[in-house]
Amino acid sequence: MRSLAEELDVDTFSIHPIFIDTTDPNLAQEWLPKNEELSYYEYSSDNLENVWHCSDLWESMTINWDGGVAPCCWLHKKEHDIGNVFNQEPAEIWNSEAYISSRRVFSSGGDKNYPQKTICMVCKGRPLYLKF
């Protein structure tokens, strides 16, 4: 994949773990590695659950084609956007009440008083793709 990306002269290439709809056992069988150490899922749990915790809110900003800023690349619905770069500077969005509220969901020991409700309060770093 990296060679293909270089051949196509893409600007950025990155690899991410695969996340699946854990309520579909066929997806788990087809896509998850047999070796649990290579997976982001807890296999011994009664309900297969993603054990990855969100770091996107501190490391990246997802800007969609229409300028909408989503807290992560998992979210595709406009109602989950927390800003728009055509209306605000990226730094203003990054430091907005929505971003601060979203980060507080994952911060340990910090103030859990959320100035604004966001989709991150539902997801909590364990996305069930397209289930929100």
GROMACS .gro file of N, CA and C in nm:
model
  396
    1MET      N    1   0.082  -0.119   0.000
    1MET     CA    2   0.000   0.000   0.000
    1MET      C    3   0.086   0.126   0.000
    2ARG      N    4   0.193   0.122   0.077
    2ARG     CA    5   0.281   0.239   0.083
    2ARG      C    6   0.344   0.265  -0.054
    3SER      N    7   0.384   0.160  -0.124
    3SER     CA    8   0.442   0.175  -0.258
    3SER      C    9   0.340   0.234  -0.355
    4LEU      N   10   0.217   0.187  -0.346
    4LEU     CA   11   0.111   0.239  -0.432
    4LEU      C   12   0.087   0.387  -0.403
    5ALA      N   13   0.087   0.424  -0.276
    5ALA     CA   14   0.068   0.564  -0.239
    5ALA      C   15   0.180   0.651  -0.296
    6GLU      N   16   0.303   0.603  -0.289
    6GLU     CA   17   0.416   0.677  -0.347
    6GLU      C   18   0.402   0.688  -0.498
    7GLU      N   19   0.362   0.578  -0.561
    7GLU     CA   20   0.343   0.577  -0.706
    7GLU      C   21   0.236   0.676  -0.750
    8LEU      N   22   0.131   0.690  -0.669
    8LEU     CA   23   0.022   0.783  -0.700
    8LEU      C   24   0.054   0.926  -0.656
    9ASP      N   25   0.170   0.945  -0.592
    9ASP     CA   26   0.216   1.075  -0.546
    9ASP      C   27   0.116   1.142  -0.451
   10VAL      N   28   0.067   1.063  -0.356
   10VAL     CA   29  -0.027   1.117  -0.257
   10VAL      C   30   0.048   1.204  -0.156
   11ASP      N   31  -0.023   1.297  -0.095
   11ASP     CA   32   0.038   1.388   0.002
   11ASP      C   33   0.069   1.319   0.134
   12THR      N   34  -0.024   1.237   0.182
   12THR     CA   35  -0.008   1.172   0.311
   12THR      C   36  -0.062   1.030   0.304
   13PHE      N   37   0.005   0.940   0.370
   13PHE     CA   38  -0.041   0.801   0.378
   13PHE      C   39  -0.023   0.755   0.521
   14SER      N   40  -0.126   0.695   0.578
   14SER     CA   41  -0.114   0.640   0.713
   14SER      C   42  -0.196   0.512   0.722
   15ILE      N   43  -0.159   0.429   0.816
   15ILE     CA   44  -0.226   0.302   0.838
   15ILE      C   45  -0.294   0.308   0.974
   16HIS      N   46  -0.415   0.261   0.981
   16HIS     CA   47  -0.491   0.262   1.105
   16HIS      C   48  -0.548   0.123   1.132
   17PRO      N   49  -0.579   0.095   1.258
   17PRO     CA   50  -0.642  -0.034   1.289
   17PRO      C   51  -0.781  -0.042   1.229
   18ILE      N   52  -0.824  -0.162   1.201
   18ILE     CA   53  -0.959  -0.181   1.149
   18ILE      C   54  -1.057  -0.191   1.264
   19PHE      N   55  -1.169  -0.125   1.248
   19PHE     CA   56  -1.278  -0.133   1.345
   19PHE      C   57  -1.399  -0.187   1.273
   20ILE      N   58  -1.471  -0.273   1.339
   20ILE     CA   59  -1.587  -0.337   1.276
   20ILE      C   60  -1.710  -0.319   1.364
   21ASP      N   61  -1.825  -0.351   1.307
   21ASP     CA   62  -1.949  -0.355   1.383
   21ASP      C   63  -1.946  -0.485   1.462
   22THR      N   64  -1.921  -0.475   1.592
   22THR     CA   65  -1.903  -0.595   1.675
   22THR      C   66  -2.033  -0.672   1.697
   23THR      N   67  -2.146  -0.616   1.655
   23THR     CA   68  -2.272  -0.689   1.669
   23THR      C   69  -2.293  -0.787   1.553
   24ASP      N   70  -2.204  -0.785   1.454
   24ASP     CA   71  -2.212  -0.875   1.340
   24ASP      C   72  -2.101  -0.980   1.350
   25PRO      N   73  -2.134  -1.102   1.396
   25PRO     CA   74  -2.031  -1.205   1.414
   25PRO      C   75  -1.959  -1.243   1.284
   26ASN      N   76  -2.025  -1.227   1.171
   26ASN     CA   77  -1.960  -1.258   1.043
   26ASN      C   78  -1.844  -1.162   1.015
   27LEU      N   79  -1.862  -1.034   1.049
   27LEU     CA   80  -1.754  -0.938   1.031
   27LEU      C   81  -1.636  -0.972   1.121
   28ALA      N   82  -1.665  -1.008   1.244
   28ALA     CA   83  -1.558  -1.046   1.337
   28ALA      C   84  -1.481  -1.165   1.284
   29GLN      N   85  -1.551  -1.265   1.238
   29GLN     CA   86  -1.487  -1.385   1.184
   29GLN      C   87  -1.402  -1.354   1.062
   30GLU      N   88  -1.454  -1.269   0.976
   30GLU     CA   89  -1.384  -1.240   0.851
   30GLU      C   90  -1.265  -1.145   0.868
   31TRP      N   91  -1.276  -1.043   0.956
   31TRP     CA   92  -1.178  -0.936   0.957
   31TRP      C   93  -1.083  -0.933   1.076
   32LEU      N   94  -1.122  -0.985   1.191
   32LEU     CA   95  -1.034  -0.973   1.307
   32LEU      C   96  -0.925  -1.079   1.307
   33PRO      N   97  -0.805  -1.043   1.352
   33PRO     CA   98  -0.696  -1.141   1.355
   33PRO      C   99  -0.723  -1.251   1.458
   34LYS      N  100  -0.674  -1.368   1.429
   34LYS     CA  101  -0.689  -1.480   1.524
   34LYS      C  102  -0.607  -1.454   1.650
   35ASN      N  103  -0.493  -1.388   1.635
   35ASN     CA  104  -0.406  -1.356   1.747
   35ASN      C  105  -0.458  -1.230   1.816
   36GLU      N  106  -0.508  -1.243   1.938
   36GLU     CA  107  -0.568  -1.131   2.011
   36GLU      C  108  -0.469  -1.017   2.036
   37GLU      N  109  -0.340  -1.049   2.044
   37GLU     CA  110  -0.239  -0.945   2.067
   37GLU      C  111  -0.231  -0.846   1.951
   38LEU      N  112  -0.278  -0.884   1.834
   38LEU     CA  113  -0.275  -0.798   1.716
   38LEU      C  114  -0.406  -0.721   1.697
   39SER      N  115  -0.496  -0.732   1.791
   39SER     CA  116  -0.629  -0.677   1.776
   39SER      C  117  -0.657  -0.564   1.874
   40TYR      N  118  -0.752  -0.479   1.839
   40TYR     CA  119  -0.798  -0.373   1.928
   40TYR      C  120  -0.928  -0.414   1.997
   41TYR      N  121  -0.954  -0.545   2.003
   41TYR     CA  122  -1.076  -0.594   2.064
   41TYR      C  123  -1.044  -0.690   2.177
   42GLU      N  124  -1.132  -0.692   2.277
   42GLU     CA  125  -1.121  -0.782   2.391
   42GLU      C  126  -1.197  -0.909   2.357
   43TYR      N  127  -1.124  -1.019   2.328
   43TYR     CA  128  -1.187  -1.143   2.283
   43TYR      C  129  -1.253  -1.220   2.397
   44SER      N  130  -1.203  -1.205   2.519
   44SER     CA  131  -1.256  -1.284   2.630
   44SER      C  132  -1.386  -1.227   2.687
   45SER      N  133  -1.424  -1.110   2.642
   45SER     CA  134  -1.547  -1.047   2.689
   45SER      C  135  -1.670  -1.119   2.633
   46ASP      N  136  -1.779  -1.118   2.709
   46ASP     CA  137  -1.904  -1.176   2.659
   46ASP      C  138  -1.950  -1.106   2.532
   47ASN      N  139  -1.935  -0.974   2.529
   47ASN     CA  140  -1.966  -0.895   2.411
   47ASN      C  141  -1.834  -0.843   2.356
   48LEU      N  142  -1.800  -0.883   2.234
   48LEU     CA  143  -1.677  -0.838   2.171
   48LEU      C  144  -1.675  -0.686   2.174
   49GLU      N  145  -1.574  -0.628   2.239
   49GLU     CA  146  -1.572  -0.484   2.256
   49GLU      C  147  -1.438  -0.425   2.216
   50ASN      N  148  -1.444  -0.311   2.152
   50ASN     CA  149  -1.326  -0.237   2.113
   50ASN      C  150  -1.261  -0.181   2.240
   51VAL      N  151  -1.130  -0.201   2.256
   51VAL     CA  152  -1.061  -0.152   2.374
   51VAL      C  153  -0.970  -0.032   2.342
   52TRP      N  154  -0.980   0.016   2.220
   52TRP     CA  155  -0.906   0.135   2.180
   52TRP      C  156  -0.972   0.257   2.243
   53HIS      N  157  -0.892   0.351   2.287
   53HIS     CA  158  -0.945   0.475   2.343
   53HIS      C  159  -0.900   0.591   2.255
   54CYS      N  160  -0.991   0.680   2.230
   54CYS     CA  161  -0.971   0.789   2.134
   54CYS      C  162  -0.854   0.879   2.171
   55SER      N  163  -0.768   0.903   2.075
   55SER     CA  164  -0.662   1.003   2.090
   55SER      C  165  -0.674   1.108   1.980
   56ASP      N  166  -0.769   1.090   1.889
   56ASP     CA  167  -0.786   1.183   1.777
   56ASP      C  168  -0.808   1.326   1.823
   57LEU      N  169  -0.876   1.344   1.934
   57LEU     CA  170  -0.911   1.478   1.980
   57LEU      C  171  -0.790   1.560   2.021
   58TRP      N  172  -0.675   1.496   2.042
   58TRP     CA  173  -0.552   1.565   2.077
   58TRP      C  174  -0.451   1.563   1.963
   59GLU      N  175  -0.472   1.474   1.865
   59GLU     CA  176  -0.369   1.452   1.763
   59GLU      C  177  -0.407   1.495   1.621
   60SER      N  178  -0.536   1.508   1.592
   60SER     CA  179  -0.574   1.537   1.454
   60SER      C  180  -0.706   1.611   1.448
   61MET      N  181  -0.736   1.662   1.331
   61MET     CA  182  -0.863   1.728   1.305
   61MET      C  183  -0.912   1.678   1.170
   62THR      N  184  -1.032   1.625   1.165
   62THR     CA  185  -1.088   1.575   1.041
   62THR      C  186  -1.170   1.686   0.976
   63ILE      N  187  -1.124   1.730   0.858
   63ILE     CA  188  -1.195   1.834   0.784
   63ILE      C  189  -1.254   1.769   0.660
   64ASN      N  190  -1.385   1.774   0.650
   64ASN     CA  191  -1.456   1.713   0.537
   64ASN      C  192  -1.459   1.808   0.417
   65TRP      N  193  -1.502   1.757   0.304
   65TRP     CA  194  -1.501   1.830   0.178
   65TRP      C  195  -1.577   1.963   0.186
   66ASP      N  196  -1.679   1.970   0.272
   66ASP     CA  197  -1.761   2.091   0.283
   66ASP      C  198  -1.711   2.185   0.391
   67GLY      N  199  -1.592   2.158   0.446
   67GLY     CA  200  -1.534   2.241   0.550
   67GLY      C  201  -1.575   2.201   0.690
   68GLY      N  202  -1.671   2.108   0.701
   68GLY     CA  203  -1.716   2.061   0.832
   68GLY      C  204  -1.605   1.990   0.906
   69VAL      N  205  -1.593   2.019   1.034
   69VAL     CA  206  -1.490   1.958   1.118
   69VAL      C  207  -1.557   1.854   1.207
   70ALA      N  208  -1.517   1.730   1.191
   70ALA     CA  209  -1.567   1.621   1.274
   70ALA      C  210  -1.458   1.586   1.376
   71PRO      N  211  -1.496   1.538   1.494
   71PRO     CA  212  -1.395   1.504   1.594
   71PRO      C  213  -1.305   1.387   1.553
   72CYS      N  214  -1.351   1.307   1.455
   72CYS     CA  215  -1.269   1.196   1.406
   72CYS      C  216  -1.318   1.154   1.268
   73CYS      N  217  -1.243   1.066   1.204
   73CYS     CA  218  -1.279   1.023   1.069
   73CYS      C  219  -1.392   0.919   1.068
   74TRP      N  220  -1.435   0.873   1.183
   74TRP     CA  221  -1.545   0.777   1.191
   74TRP      C  222  -1.680   0.840   1.161
   75LEU      N  223  -1.689   0.970   1.185
   75LEU     CA  224  -1.819   1.037   1.179
   75LEU      C  225  -1.840   1.102   1.043
   76HIS      N  226  -1.953   1.071   0.980
   76HIS     CA  227  -1.980   1.122   0.846
   76HIS      C  228  -2.106   1.207   0.839
   77LYS      N  229  -2.180   1.215   0.947
   77LYS     CA  230  -2.304   1.292   0.946
   77LYS      C  231  -2.275   1.437   0.985
   78LYS      N  232  -2.332   1.529   0.908
   78LYS     CA  233  -2.309   1.672   0.932
   78LYS      C  234  -2.348   1.715   1.073
   79GLU      N  235  -2.452   1.651   1.130
   79GLU     CA  236  -2.494   1.691   1.265
   79GLU      C  237  -2.390   1.660   1.372
   80HIS      N  238  -2.287   1.581   1.339
   80HIS     CA  239  -2.181   1.551   1.435
   80HIS      C  240  -2.063   1.648   1.422
   81ASP      N  241  -2.066   1.737   1.321
   81ASP     CA  242  -1.959   1.835   1.305
   81ASP      C  243  -1.954   1.928   1.425
   82ILE      N  244  -1.831   1.971   1.457
   82ILE     CA  245  -1.815   2.062   1.571
   82ILE      C  246  -1.761   2.197   1.527
   83GLY      N  247  -1.768   2.222   1.400
   83GLY     CA  248  -1.726   2.351   1.345
   83GLY      C  249  -1.715   2.342   1.195
   84ASN      N  250  -1.676   2.453   1.132
   84ASN     CA  251  -1.658   2.457   0.987
   84ASN      C  252  -1.546   2.555   0.957
   85VAL      N  253  -1.444   2.508   0.884
   85VAL     CA  254  -1.327   2.592   0.856
   85VAL      C  255  -1.359   2.705   0.758
   86PHE      N  256  -1.473   2.700   0.692
   86PHE     CA  257  -1.513   2.811   0.606
   86PHE      C  258  -1.573   2.926   0.687
   87ASN      N  259  -1.609   2.898   0.812
   87ASN     CA  260  -1.669   3.000   0.899
   87ASN      C  261  -1.580   3.040   1.015
   88GLN      N  262  -1.483   2.955   1.051
   88GLN     CA  263  -1.397   2.979   1.166
   88GLN      C  264  -1.255   2.935   1.132
   89GLU      N  265  -1.159   2.992   1.200
   89GLU     CA  266  -1.020   2.950   1.188
   89GLU      C  267  -1.005   2.812   1.254
   90PRO      N  268  -0.920   2.724   1.199
   90PRO     CA  269  -0.899   2.592   1.262
   90PRO      C  270  -0.858   2.601   1.409
   91ALA      N  271  -0.774   2.698   1.444
   91ALA     CA  272  -0.732   2.712   1.585
   91ALA      C  273  -0.851   2.747   1.675
   92GLU      N  274  -0.944   2.827   1.623
   92GLU     CA  275  -1.063   2.862   1.700
   92GLU      C  276  -1.150   2.739   1.725
   93ILE      N  277  -1.164   2.655   1.623
   93ILE     CA  278  -1.242   2.531   1.638
   93ILE      C  279  -1.171   2.437   1.735
   94TRP      N  280  -1.040   2.422   1.720
   94TRP     CA  281  -0.958   2.333   1.803
   94TRP      C  282  -0.973   2.367   1.951
   95ASN      N  283  -0.989   2.495   1.983
   95ASN     CA  284  -1.000   2.539   2.122
   95ASN      C  285  -1.144   2.573   2.161
   96SER      N  286  -1.240   2.530   2.082
   96SER     CA  287  -1.381   2.562   2.107
   96SER      C  288  -1.438   2.480   2.223
   97GLU      N  289  -1.555   2.523   2.271
   97GLU     CA  290  -1.623   2.450   2.379
   97GLU      C  291  -1.654   2.307   2.336
   98ALA      N  292  -1.686   2.287   2.208
   98ALA     CA  293  -1.718   2.152   2.160
   98ALA      C  294  -1.596   2.060   2.170
   99TYR      N  295  -1.480   2.109   2.126
   99TYR     CA  296  -1.358   2.027   2.136
   99TYR      C  297  -1.320   2.004   2.282
  100ILE      N  298  -1.330   2.109   2.363
  100ILE     CA  299  -1.297   2.095   2.506
  100ILE      C  300  -1.389   1.993   2.572
  101SER      N  301  -1.518   2.002   2.544
  101SER     CA  302  -1.615   1.907   2.600
  101SER      C  303  -1.583   1.765   2.556
  102SER      N  304  -1.550   1.750   2.429
  102SER     CA  305  -1.517   1.617   2.376
  102SER      C  306  -1.393   1.560   2.443
  103ARG      N  307  -1.291   1.641   2.462
  103ARG     CA  308  -1.168   1.594   2.528
  103ARG      C  309  -1.194   1.555   2.673
  104ARG      N  310  -1.285   1.626   2.738
  104ARG     CA  311  -1.314   1.595   2.880
  104ARG      C  312  -1.373   1.456   2.897
  105VAL      N  313  -1.437   1.403   2.793
  105VAL     CA  314  -1.491   1.266   2.800
  105VAL      C  315  -1.379   1.168   2.829
  106PHE      N  316  -1.260   1.194   2.776
  106PHE     CA  317  -1.148   1.099   2.785
  106PHE      C  318  -1.040   1.138   2.884
  107SER      N  319  -1.046   1.257   2.941
  107SER     CA  320  -0.941   1.299   3.033
  107SER      C  321  -0.965   1.237   3.171
  108SER      N  322  -0.858   1.190   3.229
  108SER     CA  323  -0.872   1.127   3.361
  108SER      C  324  -0.850   1.231   3.470
  109GLY      N  325  -0.933   1.227   3.570
  109GLY     CA  326  -0.920   1.315   3.684
  109GLY      C  327  -0.958   1.459   3.660
  110GLY      N  328  -0.995   1.491   3.538
  110GLY     CA  329  -1.028   1.629   3.506
  110GLY      C  330  -1.174   1.662   3.531
  111ASP      N  331  -1.207   1.787   3.514
  111ASP     CA  332  -1.344   1.837   3.529
  111ASP      C  333  -1.432   1.775   3.422
  112LYS      N  334  -1.540   1.711   3.463
  112LYS     CA  335  -1.632   1.648   3.368
  112LYS      C  336  -1.754   1.737   3.342
  113ASN      N  337  -1.742   1.865   3.374
  113ASN     CA  338  -1.849   1.959   3.346
  113ASN      C  339  -1.837   2.000   3.198
  114TYR      N  340  -1.931   1.952   3.117
  114TYR     CA  341  -1.923   1.973   2.973
  114TYR      C  342  -1.999   2.098   2.932
  115PRO      N  343  -1.930   2.199   2.877
  115PRO     CA  344  -2.001   2.318   2.832
  115PRO      C  345  -2.091   2.293   2.711
  116GLN      N  346  -2.062   2.186   2.635
  116GLN     CA  347  -2.141   2.157   2.516
  116GLN      C  348  -2.151   2.006   2.495
  117LYS      N  349  -2.268   1.959   2.459
  117LYS     CA  350  -2.288   1.816   2.432
  117LYS      C  351  -2.237   1.784   2.291
  118THR      N  352  -2.160   1.674   2.278
  118THR     CA  353  -2.108   1.632   2.148
  118THR      C  354  -2.128   1.481   2.131
  119ILE      N  355  -2.106   1.433   2.009
  119ILE     CA  356  -2.119   1.291   1.979
  119ILE      C  357  -2.017   1.208   2.057
  120CYS      N  358  -1.907   1.268   2.098
  120CYS     CA  359  -1.804   1.195   2.173
  120CYS      C  360  -1.859   1.141   2.305
  121MET      N  361  -1.960   1.204   2.359
  121MET     CA  362  -2.020   1.158   2.484
  121MET      C  363  -2.099   1.030   2.463
  122VAL      N  364  -2.138   1.003   2.340
  122VAL     CA  365  -2.208   0.878   2.306
  122VAL      C  366  -2.106   0.771   2.270
  123CYS      N  367  -2.009   0.808   2.188
  123CYS     CA  368  -1.910   0.714   2.137
  123CYS      C  369  -1.815   0.666   2.246
  124LYS      N  370  -1.759   0.758   2.322
  124LYS     CA  371  -1.664   0.730   2.429
  124LYS      C  372  -1.544   0.647   2.383
  125GLY      N  373  -1.504   0.666   2.256
  125GLY     CA  374  -1.386   0.597   2.205
  125GLY      C  375  -1.408   0.453   2.166
  126ARG      N  376  -1.532   0.410   2.166
  126ARG     CA  377  -1.563   0.273   2.126
  126ARG      C  378  -1.669   0.277   2.017
  127PRO      N  379  -1.632   0.327   1.900
  127PRO     CA  380  -1.731   0.349   1.795
  127PRO      C  381  -1.791   0.219   1.740
  128LEU      N  382  -1.920   0.219   1.728
  128LEU     CA  383  -1.987   0.116   1.651
  128LEU      C  384  -2.024   0.183   1.521
  129TYR      N  385  -1.947   0.155   1.420
  129TYR     CA  386  -1.957   0.226   1.295
  129TYR      C  387  -2.101   0.236   1.243
  130LEU      N  388  -2.144   0.359   1.214
  130LEU     CA  389  -2.277   0.392   1.161
  130LEU      C  390  -2.390   0.351   1.253
  131LYS      N  391  -2.366   0.341   1.382
  131LYS     CA  392  -2.470   0.304   1.477
  131LYS      C  393  -2.516   0.421   1.563
  132PHE      N  394  -2.462   0.542   1.540
  132PHE     CA  395  -2.496   0.657   1.623
  132PHE      C  396  -2.629   0.715   1.582
   0.00000   0.00000   0.00000
